[in-house]
Every structure is written in C-alpha cells, then in structure tokens.
Short mmCIF file of C-alpha atoms in Angstrom, two decimals:
data_model
loop_
_atom_site.label_atom_id
_atom_site.label_comp_id
_atom_site.label_asym_id
_atom_site.label_seq_id
_atom_site.Cartn_x
_atom_site.Cartn_y
_atom_site.Cartn_z
CA MET A 10 20.65 48.33 16.25
CA ASN A 11 16.75 47.66 16.69
CA LEU A 12 16.43 47.71 12.96
CA LYS A 13 18.92 45.10 12.47
CA ASN A 14 17.33 43.10 15.31
CA ASN A 15 13.81 43.55 13.23
CA LYS A 16 15.48 42.47 10.17
CA ILE A 17 16.72 39.11 11.82
CA LEU A 18 13.50 38.55 13.42
CA LEU A 19 11.56 39.01 10.03
CA LEU A 20 13.81 36.39 8.44
CA ILE A 21 13.35 34.17 11.18
CA VAL A 22 9.70 34.27 10.76
CA VAL A 23 10.09 33.80 6.94
CA VAL A 24 11.93 30.49 7.19
CA PHE A 25 9.66 29.58 9.86
CA SER A 26 6.80 29.96 7.67
CA ALA A 27 8.20 28.17 4.64
CA ILE A 28 8.93 25.08 6.72
CA GLY A 29 6.04 24.96 8.81
CA PRO A 30 3.85 23.48 5.85
CA ILE A 31 6.63 20.61 5.30
CA TRP A 32 6.81 19.83 9.01
CA GLY A 33 2.91 19.87 9.13
CA GLN A 34 2.46 17.22 6.09
CA ALA A 35 1.21 13.82 7.39
CA VAL A 36 3.72 10.77 7.18
CA TYR A 37 2.31 7.90 5.86
CA ASP A 38 3.63 4.20 6.25
CA LEU A 39 2.39 1.50 3.74
CA ASN A 40 1.36 -2.35 4.15
CA PHE A 41 0.66 -4.62 1.63
CA GLN A 42 -1.06 -8.14 2.07
CA GLY A 43 -1.40 -10.77 -0.45
CA VAL A 44 -2.47 -14.19 -0.44
CA LEU A 45 -1.14 -17.00 -2.59
CA LYS A 46 -3.45 -19.53 -4.36
CA ASN A 47 -2.83 -22.29 -6.89
CA ILE A 48 -5.06 -22.82 -9.96
CA GLU A 49 -7.25 -25.17 -8.22
CA GLY A 50 -8.01 -22.52 -5.89
CA GLN A 51 -5.70 -23.94 -2.82
CA ARG A 52 -3.86 -21.59 -0.79
CA ILE A 53 0.05 -22.08 -1.08
CA ALA A 54 1.08 -22.40 2.47
CA ASN A 55 4.80 -22.38 3.77
CA GLU A 56 6.14 -21.77 0.42
CA SER A 57 9.55 -19.68 -0.25
CA PHE A 58 10.03 -17.23 -3.02
CA ASP A 59 12.15 -14.24 -3.76
CA LEU A 60 10.37 -10.79 -3.54
CA SER A 61 11.31 -7.61 -5.17
CA VAL A 62 9.47 -4.28 -4.75
CA GLN A 63 10.39 -0.96 -6.48
CA LEU A 64 9.02 2.42 -6.28
CA LYS A 65 9.02 4.64 -9.28
CA ARG A 66 7.57 7.57 -10.78
CA VAL A 67 5.08 6.89 -13.63
CA SER A 68 6.24 9.93 -15.57
CA GLY A 69 10.26 9.00 -15.31
CA SER A 70 12.40 6.00 -14.84
CA GLU A 71 14.12 6.79 -11.61
CA THR A 72 13.82 4.36 -8.94
CA LEU A 73 13.07 6.01 -5.78
CA PHE A 74 13.05 2.84 -3.29
CA GLU A 75 13.72 -0.78 -3.61
CA PHE A 76 14.13 -3.81 -1.57
CA SER A 77 14.45 -7.55 -2.20
CA SER A 78 14.10 -10.31 0.30
CA THR A 79 13.53 -14.03 0.55
CA THR A 80 9.61 -14.34 1.71
CA LYS A 81 7.61 -17.24 2.97
CA THR A 82 3.94 -17.44 3.20
CA ASP A 83 2.26 -18.53 6.53
CA GLN A 84 0.30 -21.57 7.10
CA GLU A 85 -2.90 -19.75 5.28
CA GLY A 86 -0.56 -18.86 2.34
CA TRP A 87 -0.63 -15.11 3.29
CA PHE A 88 2.62 -12.67 2.88
CA GLY A 89 3.34 -8.86 3.20
CA PHE A 90 5.60 -6.36 3.51
CA ASN A 91 6.04 -2.62 4.75
CA ILE A 92 7.09 0.60 3.22
CA SER A 93 7.89 3.11 5.99
CA GLU A 94 7.21 6.99 5.20
CA ILE A 95 6.15 6.27 1.54
CA SER A 96 4.84 9.81 1.60
CA ARG A 97 8.21 11.37 1.53
CA PHE A 98 7.84 10.11 -2.28
CA LEU A 99 4.63 11.83 -2.76
CA ASN A 100 5.25 15.00 -1.05
CA GLU A 101 8.30 15.57 -3.52
CA GLY A 102 7.96 17.55 -6.74
CA GLU A 103 4.86 19.06 -8.21
CA PRO A 104 2.35 18.17 -9.30
CA PHE A 105 0.94 16.23 -6.14
CA SER A 106 -1.01 14.22 -8.83
CA ASP A 107 2.28 12.63 -10.32
CA PRO A 108 1.67 8.81 -9.34
CA ILE A 109 4.16 6.74 -7.86
CA LEU A 110 4.68 3.14 -9.51
CA ILE A 111 4.46 -0.07 -7.05
CA LYS A 112 6.34 -2.90 -8.96
CA MET A 113 6.25 -6.13 -7.25
CA GLU A 114 8.25 -9.22 -8.77
CA LEU A 115 7.72 -12.82 -7.42
CA LEU A 116 10.69 -14.88 -8.43
CA PRO A 117 11.56 -18.59 -7.81
CA ASN A 118 14.49 -19.81 -5.41
CA SER A 119 15.87 -22.87 -4.94
CA ASN A 120 13.11 -23.72 -2.11
CA THR A 121 10.02 -22.44 -4.38
CA THR A 122 7.69 -25.39 -5.91
CA TRP A 123 4.64 -23.15 -6.96
CA ILE A 124 6.61 -21.53 -9.92
CA LYS A 125 9.47 -23.04 -11.97
CA GLN A 126 13.04 -22.17 -12.08
CA GLY A 127 13.38 -19.21 -14.60
CA GLU A 128 9.92 -18.05 -14.50
CA ASP A 129 8.41 -15.22 -12.56
CA PHE A 130 5.73 -12.91 -12.63
CA GLU A 131 5.20 -9.16 -12.08
CA LEU A 132 2.42 -6.66 -11.15
CA SER A 133 2.45 -2.96 -10.61
CA TYR A 134 0.03 -0.42 -9.14
CA SER A 135 0.01 3.25 -8.84
CA LEU A 136 -0.23 5.44 -5.81
CA THR A 137 -1.59 8.86 -6.48
CA SER A 138 -1.99 11.89 -4.16
CA GLN A 139 -4.51 14.51 -5.04
CA GLN A 140 -4.67 17.84 -2.99
CA ARG A 141 -8.39 18.28 -2.20
CA GLU A 142 -8.97 21.58 -0.36
CA HIS A 143 -7.25 21.12 2.80
CA SER A 144 -6.37 17.77 2.91
CA LYS A 145 -4.68 14.93 0.17
CA GLU A 146 -6.91 12.09 -1.02
CA LEU A 147 -5.11 8.96 -1.58
CA GLU A 148 -6.00 6.75 -4.54
CA MET A 149 -4.67 3.33 -6.14
CA THR A 150 -5.19 1.89 -9.62
CA ARG A 151 -3.80 -1.09 -11.67
CA MET A 152 -1.52 -0.10 -14.55
CA GLU A 153 -4.41 -0.36 -17.19
CA GLY A 154 -6.19 2.23 -15.28
CA SER A 155 -9.03 0.43 -13.23
CA LYS A 156 -9.16 1.79 -9.69
CA LEU A 157 -8.49 -0.57 -6.66
CA THR A 158 -11.61 -0.40 -4.06
CA ALA A 159 -10.92 1.88 -1.47
CA HIS A 160 -11.96 2.86 1.96
CA SER A 161 -10.98 6.00 4.17
CA GLU A 162 -11.27 7.23 7.86
CA ASP A 163 -9.14 9.33 9.97
CA HIS A 164 -5.63 8.39 9.48
CA LEU A 165 -6.17 5.34 7.36
CA HIS A 166 -6.63 4.25 3.81
CA ALA A 167 -7.25 0.54 2.70
CA PHE A 168 -7.27 -0.56 -0.96
CA ARG A 169 -8.23 -3.67 -2.18
CA ASP A 170 -7.88 -5.49 -5.80
CA GLU A 171 -10.75 -6.89 -6.56
CA TYR A 172 -9.68 -9.20 -9.32
CA PRO A 173 -7.13 -11.78 -8.26
CA PHE A 174 -3.84 -11.32 -10.33
CA ALA A 175 -2.47 -14.91 -11.74
CA TYR A 176 -1.53 -16.67 -8.10
CA LEU A 177 -1.95 -13.44 -5.93
CA THR A 178 -5.06 -11.59 -4.35
CA GLY A 179 -3.96 -8.60 -2.03
CA GLY A 180 -4.62 -5.25 -0.91
CA PHE A 181 -2.86 -2.08 0.78
CA LEU A 182 -2.97 -0.38 4.49
CA LEU A 183 -1.76 3.35 4.57
CA THR A 184 -1.76 5.04 8.05
CA ASP A 185 -0.26 8.42 9.31
CA GLN A 186 -0.38 6.95 12.80
CA PRO A 187 1.98 3.84 12.62
CA PRO A 188 2.71 1.04 13.71
CA LEU A 189 -0.60 -0.92 11.92
CA SER A 190 -2.17 -2.81 14.73
CA ASN A 191 -2.38 -6.75 14.10
CA GLU A 192 -6.32 -6.18 14.30
CA LEU A 193 -6.14 -3.60 11.48
CA ILE A 194 -4.08 -6.14 9.11
CA SER A 195 -6.22 -9.01 10.02
CA ASP A 196 -9.26 -7.08 9.21
CA LEU A 197 -7.74 -6.25 5.77
CA LYS A 198 -7.12 -9.67 5.09
CA GLN A 199 -10.78 -10.52 5.84
CA TRP A 200 -11.66 -7.67 3.44
CA ILE A 201 -9.70 -9.26 0.68
CA LEU A 202 -10.32 -12.59 1.27
CA PRO A 203 -13.46 -13.35 3.23
CA ALA A 204 -13.76 -16.67 5.20
CA GLU A 205 -15.05 -19.50 2.91
CA SER A 206 -17.40 -20.66 5.76
CA GLU A 207 -19.06 -17.15 5.22
CA GLU A 208 -22.25 -17.25 2.66
CA GLU A 209 -22.00 -15.33 -0.42
CA GLY A 210 -22.71 -11.45 -0.06
CA GLU A 211 -22.29 -11.83 3.91
CA VAL A 212 -20.74 -8.58 5.41
CA SER A 213 -17.71 -8.43 7.04
CA ARG A 214 -17.21 -8.02 10.52
CA GLY A 215 -15.31 -4.70 10.31
CA VAL A 216 -13.39 -2.95 12.98
CA LYS A 217 -14.89 -0.43 15.33
CA GLY A 218 -15.36 2.61 13.18
CA GLY A 219 -12.90 0.94 10.85
CA PHE A 220 -13.34 -1.15 7.66
CA PRO A 221 -16.85 -0.83 6.20
CA THR A 222 -19.16 -3.70 7.34
CA GLY A 223 -19.99 -4.72 3.78
CA GLY A 224 -18.86 -3.94 0.24
CA TYR A 225 -17.41 -7.35 -0.31
CA TYR A 226 -18.62 -10.82 -1.83
CA ARG A 227 -17.10 -14.10 -1.57
CA LYS A 228 -15.67 -15.18 -4.85
CA LYS A 229 -16.41 -18.64 -6.38
#
C-alpha cells in the first residue's frame, strides 16, 4: 500500500515538474502605435481606413492569429492596436528562434480619402524570441532584415522603426505586466516621432526609469 502511494506521489511530482516551466513562462501583450503623414509631411488626422493584421510563422504559411477592423486616426494622426498574449505563439514549438511574422495591411473604405479605392499598402515585421541563459531576448526586424531600434528594461520591450514606410511611422511595446499605461504609450509615441518644436538632437523626456533619455533625432 505504501509502495503504491509512493508511486502515485512520484507520478504527481513528475507531472507538476513538467507543467511548472510552462506556467513560469512570461505572458506578453503587444501594443502597436503608428502615425500617418501625407507626402507633404502633414499628419493625416481623423481619417478612417480598414486595418487587417495577421500573425504567421516565417517558416510556414499557417495563420496563427488575425483580425480586421475599421480604424480611425486621432486628431494628431495616430492609431494603434493590441494583441493580447502574443507570447503564446512564441512559446509554441522549437526552436524558440522561429520568428513570427506580423503583417499589417491598410485598406481604403468608403470614408477614406488618403488612399484611393482599389489601392492599399502593407508592411511586415518579424518578432523573434531568443533564449539567453535564464531569460528570453526579444528582437524585431523589418522583413528585408534590418533591425528595429530597441530598448529593454524590467517587464518592458520597446521597438521603433527608424525609417518611415510610405505614409506610416510606427513602433511596438511588449510587456508581461499588462495593461500598458497611457504614460508608456505616450512615451512610445514621442520616441517614435519627437515633437516638431524640439531642436534636432534634443533628447526625449523619457519616463522614470523607462525609455532612454536619448537616442532619437528628429527627422526633417
């Protein structure tokens, strides 16, 4: 009887040992912020368009996640979206370095004026999770291979695309302590696109212990 109980206890220990590392994995949410500008450099404010977002593995064609929505820029030309628990796709399978493709497509609807009917544009980024000793290191690149400018701290990873893509300039935040505060999102926006009143080379205000207090320069 004792031998049987010992076997049951051993089985429970083995099962929970296997489950433990899975429960211990960090769960990350992703937030994207982008600003639209026309060819004259003027912000495209209060504009409606259809946004389609897909997640796929770079090594395959299966769609892991997707959504479509009618989106509208705010008075300063910004729009954004969230993907909850994006880390569930990073944690699946081996190797950890198998990148996720984040594909965004901007399409006109009946209220869109900044792109013509029948036109659209899309851009893609890859998100990679590399195992480094006892932690994971996140990295984002454009599809042609250039890395996005990155900043990391406890529970937060920020990425900024240095070069505008057509109408869009944007960046990403990932955190394992959601939801993201309005302050962090505001700092991401300023990091992506410094205020036009700032002098070239002026450093960002940053947040307390947060975004780097330098590292961006205003584009002309």
